[in-house]
Short mmCIF file of C-alpha atoms in Angstrom, two decimals:
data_model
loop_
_atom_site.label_atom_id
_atom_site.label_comp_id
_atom_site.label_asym_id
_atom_site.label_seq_id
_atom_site.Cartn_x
_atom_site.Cartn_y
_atom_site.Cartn_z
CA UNK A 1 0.00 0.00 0.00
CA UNK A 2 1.43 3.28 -0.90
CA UNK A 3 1.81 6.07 1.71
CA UNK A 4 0.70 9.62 1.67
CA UNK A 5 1.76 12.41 3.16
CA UNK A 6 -0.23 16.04 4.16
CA UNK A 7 3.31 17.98 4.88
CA UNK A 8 4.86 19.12 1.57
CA UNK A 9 8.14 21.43 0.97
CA UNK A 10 7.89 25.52 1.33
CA UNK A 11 7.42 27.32 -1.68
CA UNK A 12 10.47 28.34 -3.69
CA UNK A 13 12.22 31.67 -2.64
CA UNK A 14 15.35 33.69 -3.35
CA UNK A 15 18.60 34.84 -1.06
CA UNK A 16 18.15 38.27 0.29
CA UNK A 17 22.00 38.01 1.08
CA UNK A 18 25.06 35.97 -0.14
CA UNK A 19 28.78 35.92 -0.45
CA UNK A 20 32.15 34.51 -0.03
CA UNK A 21 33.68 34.02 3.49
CA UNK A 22 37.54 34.37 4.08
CA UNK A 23 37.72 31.14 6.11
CA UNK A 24 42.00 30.67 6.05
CA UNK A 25 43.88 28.30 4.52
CA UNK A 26 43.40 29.99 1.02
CA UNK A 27 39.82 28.98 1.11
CA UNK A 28 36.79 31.04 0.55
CA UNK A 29 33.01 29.56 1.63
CA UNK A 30 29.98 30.06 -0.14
CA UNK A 31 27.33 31.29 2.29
CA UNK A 32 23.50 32.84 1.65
CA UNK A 33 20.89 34.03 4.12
CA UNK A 34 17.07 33.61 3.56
CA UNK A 35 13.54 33.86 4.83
CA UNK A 36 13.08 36.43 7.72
CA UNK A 37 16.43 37.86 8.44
CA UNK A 38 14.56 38.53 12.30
CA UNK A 39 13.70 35.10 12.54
CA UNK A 40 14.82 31.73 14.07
CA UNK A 41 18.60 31.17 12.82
CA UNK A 42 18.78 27.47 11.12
CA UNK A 43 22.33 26.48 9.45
CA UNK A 44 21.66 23.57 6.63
CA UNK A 45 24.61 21.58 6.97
CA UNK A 46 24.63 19.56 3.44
CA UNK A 47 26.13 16.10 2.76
CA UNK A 48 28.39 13.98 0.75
CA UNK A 49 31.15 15.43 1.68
CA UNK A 50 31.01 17.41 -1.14
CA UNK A 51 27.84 17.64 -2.51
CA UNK A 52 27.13 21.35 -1.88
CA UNK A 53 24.00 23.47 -1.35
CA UNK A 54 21.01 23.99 -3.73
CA UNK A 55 17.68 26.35 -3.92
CA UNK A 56 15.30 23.26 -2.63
CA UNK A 57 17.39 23.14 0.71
CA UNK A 58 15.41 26.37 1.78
CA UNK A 59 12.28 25.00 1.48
CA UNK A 60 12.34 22.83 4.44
CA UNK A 61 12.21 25.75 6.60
CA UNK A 62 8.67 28.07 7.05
CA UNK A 63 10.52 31.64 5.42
CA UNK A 64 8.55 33.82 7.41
CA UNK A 65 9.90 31.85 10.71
CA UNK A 66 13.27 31.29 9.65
CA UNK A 67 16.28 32.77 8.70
CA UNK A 68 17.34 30.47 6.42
CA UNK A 69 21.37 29.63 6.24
CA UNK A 70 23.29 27.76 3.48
CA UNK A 71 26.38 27.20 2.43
CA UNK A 72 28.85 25.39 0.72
CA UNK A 73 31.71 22.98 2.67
CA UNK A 74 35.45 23.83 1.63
CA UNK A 75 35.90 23.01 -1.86
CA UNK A 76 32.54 22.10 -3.86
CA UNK A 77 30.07 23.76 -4.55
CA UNK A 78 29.87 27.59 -5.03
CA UNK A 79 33.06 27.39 -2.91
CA UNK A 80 36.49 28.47 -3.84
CA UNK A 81 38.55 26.73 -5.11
CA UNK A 82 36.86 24.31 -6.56
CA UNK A 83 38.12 20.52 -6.08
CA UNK A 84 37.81 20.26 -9.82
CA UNK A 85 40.09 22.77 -10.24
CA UNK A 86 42.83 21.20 -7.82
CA UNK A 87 41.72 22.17 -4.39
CA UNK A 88 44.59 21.38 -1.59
CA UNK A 89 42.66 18.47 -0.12
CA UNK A 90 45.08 18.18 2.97
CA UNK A 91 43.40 21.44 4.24
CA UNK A 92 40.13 20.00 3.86
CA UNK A 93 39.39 18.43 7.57
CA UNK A 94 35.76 17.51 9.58
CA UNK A 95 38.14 20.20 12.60
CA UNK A 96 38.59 22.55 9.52
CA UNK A 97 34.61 22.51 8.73
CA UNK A 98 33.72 23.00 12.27
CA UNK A 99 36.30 25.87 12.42
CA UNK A 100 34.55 26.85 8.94
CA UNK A 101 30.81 26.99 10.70
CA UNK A 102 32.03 29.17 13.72
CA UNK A 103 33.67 31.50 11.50
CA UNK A 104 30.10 31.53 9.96
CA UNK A 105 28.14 31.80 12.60
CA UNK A 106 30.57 34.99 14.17
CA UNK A 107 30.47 36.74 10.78
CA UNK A 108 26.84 36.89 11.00
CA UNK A 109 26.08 37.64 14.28
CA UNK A 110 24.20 34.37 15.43
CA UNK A 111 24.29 33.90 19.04
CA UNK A 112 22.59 30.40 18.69
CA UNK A 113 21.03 28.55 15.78
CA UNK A 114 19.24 25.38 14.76
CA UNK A 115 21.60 22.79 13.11
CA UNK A 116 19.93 20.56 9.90
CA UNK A 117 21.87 18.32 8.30
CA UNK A 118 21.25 14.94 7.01
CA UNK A 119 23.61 12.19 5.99
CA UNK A 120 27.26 13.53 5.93
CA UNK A 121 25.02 16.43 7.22
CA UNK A 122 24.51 14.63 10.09
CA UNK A 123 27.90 13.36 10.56
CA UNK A 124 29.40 17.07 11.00
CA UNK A 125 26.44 18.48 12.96
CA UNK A 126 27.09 16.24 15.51
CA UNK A 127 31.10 16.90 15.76
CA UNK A 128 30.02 20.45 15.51
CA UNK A 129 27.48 20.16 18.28
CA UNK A 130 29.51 17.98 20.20
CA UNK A 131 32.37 20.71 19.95
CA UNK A 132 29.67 23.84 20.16
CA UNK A 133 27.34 22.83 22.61
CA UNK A 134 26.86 26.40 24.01
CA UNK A 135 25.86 27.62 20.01
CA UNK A 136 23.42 24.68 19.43
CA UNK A 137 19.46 25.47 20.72
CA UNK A 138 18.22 22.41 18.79
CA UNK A 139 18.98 19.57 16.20
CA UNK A 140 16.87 18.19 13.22
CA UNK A 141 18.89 15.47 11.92
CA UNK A 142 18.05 12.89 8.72
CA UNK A 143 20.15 9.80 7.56
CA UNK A 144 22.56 8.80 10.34
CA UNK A 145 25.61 8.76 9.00
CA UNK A 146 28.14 8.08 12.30
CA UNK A 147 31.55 7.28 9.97
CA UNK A 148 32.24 4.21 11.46
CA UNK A 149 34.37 1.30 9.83
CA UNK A 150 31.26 -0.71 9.87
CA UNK A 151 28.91 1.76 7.85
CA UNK A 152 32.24 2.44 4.97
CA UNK A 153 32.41 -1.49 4.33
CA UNK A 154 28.48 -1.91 4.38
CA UNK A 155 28.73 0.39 1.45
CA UNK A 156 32.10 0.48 -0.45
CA UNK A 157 33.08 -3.11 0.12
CA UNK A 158 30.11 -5.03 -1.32
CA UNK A 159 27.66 -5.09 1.84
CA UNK A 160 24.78 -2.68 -0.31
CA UNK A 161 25.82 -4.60 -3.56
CA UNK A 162 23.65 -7.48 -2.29
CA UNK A 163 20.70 -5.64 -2.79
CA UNK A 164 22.15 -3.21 -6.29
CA UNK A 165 23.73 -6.19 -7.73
CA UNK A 166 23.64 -3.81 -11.47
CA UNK A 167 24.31 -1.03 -9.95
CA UNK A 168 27.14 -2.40 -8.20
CA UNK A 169 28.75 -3.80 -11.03
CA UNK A 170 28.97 -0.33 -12.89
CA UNK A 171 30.88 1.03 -9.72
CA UNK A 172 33.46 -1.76 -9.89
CA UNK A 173 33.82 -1.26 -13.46
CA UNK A 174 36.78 1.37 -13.12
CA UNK A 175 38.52 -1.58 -11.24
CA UNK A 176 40.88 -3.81 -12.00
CA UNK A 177 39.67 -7.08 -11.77
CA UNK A 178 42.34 -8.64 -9.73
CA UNK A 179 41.82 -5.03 -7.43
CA UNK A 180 38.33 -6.13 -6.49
CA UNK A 181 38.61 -8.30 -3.82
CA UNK A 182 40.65 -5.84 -1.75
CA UNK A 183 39.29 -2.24 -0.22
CA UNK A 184 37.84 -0.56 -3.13
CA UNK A 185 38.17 2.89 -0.84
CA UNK A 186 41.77 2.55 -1.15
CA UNK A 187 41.31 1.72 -4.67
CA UNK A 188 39.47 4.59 -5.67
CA UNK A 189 41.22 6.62 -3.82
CA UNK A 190 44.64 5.80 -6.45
CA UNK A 191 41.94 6.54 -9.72
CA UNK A 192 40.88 9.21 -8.08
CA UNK A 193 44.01 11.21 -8.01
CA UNK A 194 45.55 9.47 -10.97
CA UNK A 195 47.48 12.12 -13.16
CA UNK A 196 45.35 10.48 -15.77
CA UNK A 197 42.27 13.49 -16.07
CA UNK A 198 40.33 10.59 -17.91
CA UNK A 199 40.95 7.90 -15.18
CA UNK A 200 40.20 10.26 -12.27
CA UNK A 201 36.78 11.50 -14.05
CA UNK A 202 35.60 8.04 -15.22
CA UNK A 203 36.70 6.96 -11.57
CA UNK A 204 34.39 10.11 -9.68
CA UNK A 205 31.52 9.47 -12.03
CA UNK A 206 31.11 5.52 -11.48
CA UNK A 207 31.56 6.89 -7.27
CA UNK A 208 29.10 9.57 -7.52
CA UNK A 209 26.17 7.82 -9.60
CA UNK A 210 26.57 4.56 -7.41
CA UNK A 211 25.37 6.77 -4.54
CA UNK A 212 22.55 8.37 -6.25
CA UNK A 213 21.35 5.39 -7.92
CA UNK A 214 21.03 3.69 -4.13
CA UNK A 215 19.59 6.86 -2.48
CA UNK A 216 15.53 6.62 -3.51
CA UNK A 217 13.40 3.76 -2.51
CA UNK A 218 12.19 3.86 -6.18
CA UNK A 219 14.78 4.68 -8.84
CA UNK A 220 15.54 8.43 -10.30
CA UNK A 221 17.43 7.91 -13.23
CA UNK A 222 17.53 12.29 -13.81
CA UNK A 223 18.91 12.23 -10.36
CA UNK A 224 22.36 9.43 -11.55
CA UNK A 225 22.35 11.58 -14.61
CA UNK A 226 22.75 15.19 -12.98
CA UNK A 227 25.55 12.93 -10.25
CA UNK A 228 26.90 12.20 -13.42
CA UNK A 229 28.30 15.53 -14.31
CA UNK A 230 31.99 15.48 -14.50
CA UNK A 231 32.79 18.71 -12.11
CA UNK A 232 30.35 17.54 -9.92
CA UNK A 233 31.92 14.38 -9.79
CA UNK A 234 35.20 14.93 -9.75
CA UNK A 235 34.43 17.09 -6.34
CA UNK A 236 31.47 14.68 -4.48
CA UNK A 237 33.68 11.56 -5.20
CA UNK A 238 37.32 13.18 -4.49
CA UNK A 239 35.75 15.03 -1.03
CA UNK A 240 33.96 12.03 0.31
CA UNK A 241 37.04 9.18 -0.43
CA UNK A 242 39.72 11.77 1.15
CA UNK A 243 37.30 11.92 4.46
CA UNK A 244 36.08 8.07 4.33
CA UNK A 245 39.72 6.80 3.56
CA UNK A 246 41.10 8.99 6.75
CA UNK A 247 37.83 8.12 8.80
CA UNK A 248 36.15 11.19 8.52
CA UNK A 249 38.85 12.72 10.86
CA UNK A 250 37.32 11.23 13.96
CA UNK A 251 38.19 8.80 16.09
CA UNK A 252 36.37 5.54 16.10
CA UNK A 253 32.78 5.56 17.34
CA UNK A 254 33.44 9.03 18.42
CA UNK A 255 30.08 10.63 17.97
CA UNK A 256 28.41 7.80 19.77
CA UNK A 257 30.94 8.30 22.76
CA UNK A 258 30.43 11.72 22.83
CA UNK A 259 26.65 11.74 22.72
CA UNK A 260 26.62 12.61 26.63
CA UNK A 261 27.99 16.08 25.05
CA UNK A 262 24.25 16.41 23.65
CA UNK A 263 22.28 16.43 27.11
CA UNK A 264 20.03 18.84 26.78
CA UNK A 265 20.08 19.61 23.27
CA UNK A 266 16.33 19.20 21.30
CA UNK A 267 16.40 16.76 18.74
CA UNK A 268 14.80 15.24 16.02
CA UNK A 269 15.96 12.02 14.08
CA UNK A 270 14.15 11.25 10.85
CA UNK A 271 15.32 7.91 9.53
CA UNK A 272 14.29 5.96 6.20
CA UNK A 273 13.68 1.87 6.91
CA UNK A 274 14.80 1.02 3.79
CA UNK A 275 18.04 3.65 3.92
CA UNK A 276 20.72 1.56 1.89
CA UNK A 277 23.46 4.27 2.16
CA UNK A 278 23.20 4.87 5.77
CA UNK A 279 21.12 1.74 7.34
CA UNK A 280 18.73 2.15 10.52
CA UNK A 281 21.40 0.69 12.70
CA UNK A 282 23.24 3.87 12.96
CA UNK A 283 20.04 6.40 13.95
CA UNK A 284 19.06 3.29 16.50
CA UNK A 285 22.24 3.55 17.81
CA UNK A 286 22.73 7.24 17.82
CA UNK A 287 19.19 7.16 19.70
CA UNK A 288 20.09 4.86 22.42
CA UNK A 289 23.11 7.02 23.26
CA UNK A 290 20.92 10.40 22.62
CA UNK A 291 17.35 9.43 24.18
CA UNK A 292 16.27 12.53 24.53
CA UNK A 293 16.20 12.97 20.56
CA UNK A 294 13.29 11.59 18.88
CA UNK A 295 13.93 8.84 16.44
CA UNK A 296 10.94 8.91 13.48
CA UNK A 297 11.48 5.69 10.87
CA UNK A 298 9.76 6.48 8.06
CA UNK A 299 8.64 2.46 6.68
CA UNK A 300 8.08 3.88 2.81
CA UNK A 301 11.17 5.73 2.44
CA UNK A 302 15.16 5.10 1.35
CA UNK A 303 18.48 7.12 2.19
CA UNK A 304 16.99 10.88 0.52
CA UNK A 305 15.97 14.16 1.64
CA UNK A 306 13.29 14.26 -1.10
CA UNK A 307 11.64 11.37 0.09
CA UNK A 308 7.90 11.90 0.59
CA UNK A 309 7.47 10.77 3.98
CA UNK A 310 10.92 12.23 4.99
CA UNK A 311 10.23 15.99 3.80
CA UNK A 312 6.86 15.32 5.97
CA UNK A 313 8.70 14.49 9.17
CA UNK A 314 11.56 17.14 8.47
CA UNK A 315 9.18 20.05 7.98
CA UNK A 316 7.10 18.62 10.87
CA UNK A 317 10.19 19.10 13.02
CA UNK A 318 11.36 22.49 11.61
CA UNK A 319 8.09 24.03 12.17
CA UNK A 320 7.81 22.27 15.78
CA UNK A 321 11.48 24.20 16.35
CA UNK A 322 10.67 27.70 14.34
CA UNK A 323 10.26 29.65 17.99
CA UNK A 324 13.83 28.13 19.75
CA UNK A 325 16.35 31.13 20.25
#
């Protein structure tokens, strides 16, 4: 039986204010404000690493509630430089993208703000929140992504390819056959930054439409097609192997050890049952250690933000949250 759901997405609107924030390192962050510049402050903290912002993100948020805060991680996106156009990856850190959101935060005079991310998203707006407490009034959280060893091999060593058996075999068709059987994160990782451009791009674009094509509960072919654009590619695939190769920069089961650092902190968890990129496990486990949070699993959705039932729950929670300051 198919679901519906009442709660739909905002209507589309524009940035009243955007630009490019100094953040060191010889790196400059995208950033845009919108919605009620008086309003609640939320920061949308996107995923990948490396997939960068986009006009739907604002329209989980109520824009006469919210002031509405994107922007783009170091190095993809609308940021500069672009990992396309050969980005210093070693200055590209999950420390160096908390650093990145404070800097944020100061240059626009936000005392304390509502953290949304989902995926990835979720990953860093935990470290951040775990770091920030004091800045955090509330969490909305989607896709629990925790970086563990665990949740890497699930997905990049064959554990999802048991149930995308095609789909798997297009992302180990950059591989040498006698590389298969051995980490294919490491392996990537060498056709990734291969001096060969056409290596490297065929490499990023097999990465990058394996995760979209495993993302919906029903396929979205235009959505492993746009995934499938070479810059976009060569930056989602590059960003996310330097941070899953190195662990995301945490230690192990760090965010779940840490969770006592979120006592007190509002939360919502919005979790798909049938999430292939980041399974259940992870927000079950994340809730256990966090029980104050609420845990939603939505049973008709996969790992995306576009999801039906997971933009109801998500807009449920943001409009439960628009009056925290």
């Amino acid at each position: 039986m198919t679901q519906t759901y009442s709660t739909e997405l905002y209507p589309p609107i524009e940035p009243y204010d955007s630009g490019h924030l100094d953040v060191g390192d010889g790196q400059r962050i995208y950033w845009e404000t919108s919605g009620d510049p008086e309003g609640t402050p939320v920061v949308f903290v996107h995923g990948g690493p490396g997939g960068g912002t986009g006009p739907a993100q604002r329209r989980y948020f109520d824009p006469a509630a919210y002031r509405i805060i994107l922007f783009d991680q170091r190095g993809c996106g609308r940021s500069t430089p672009h990992i396309a156009d050969g980005a210093d990856l070693s200055v590209n850190t999950t420390d160096r993208l908390i650093s990145d959101i404070e800097t944020l935060r100061t240059h626009l005079g936000v005392e304390r703000w509502l953290v949304f991310g989902g995926s990835w998203g979720s990953t860093l707006s935990l470290a951040y929140a775990q770091s920030h407490r004091d800045r955090v009034n509330g969490l909305i959280l989607r896709g629990i992504f925790l970086l563990r060893r665990s949740e890497i091999d699930w997905y990049y060593n064959g554990g999802a390819g048991h149930i995308f058996p095609e789909q798997w075999d297009e992302f180990l068709a950059p591989v040498p056959e006698n590389e298969r059987g051995g980490d294919l994160v490491e392996v990537y990782h060498r056709l990734l930054t291969s001096d060969d451009r056409d290596v490297a791009t065929a490499a990023a674009v097999a990465w990058s439409s394996w995760e979209a094509a495993t993302s919906y509960l029903l396929p979205r072919p235009e959505q492993v097609a746009e995934n499938s654009d070479p810059r976009f590619a060569l930056a989602f695939a590059g960003i996310e192997n330097h941070y899953f190769r190195n662990g995301g920069f945490l230690r192990e089961n760090q965010l779940l050890d840490d969770a006592h650092l979120l006592d007190g902190i509002p939360g919502v968890i919005v979790q798909g049952r049938y999430d292939v990129v980041c399974p259940a496990t992870s927000a079950h486990a994340l809730h256990k250690a966090w029980p104050e949070a609420e845990l939603i699993v939505v049973d008709h959705a996969g790992h995306s933000a576009s999801e039906p039932g997971i933009v109801h729950h998500l807009v449920q929670a943001t409009d439960r949250f628009a009056s925290l300051r």
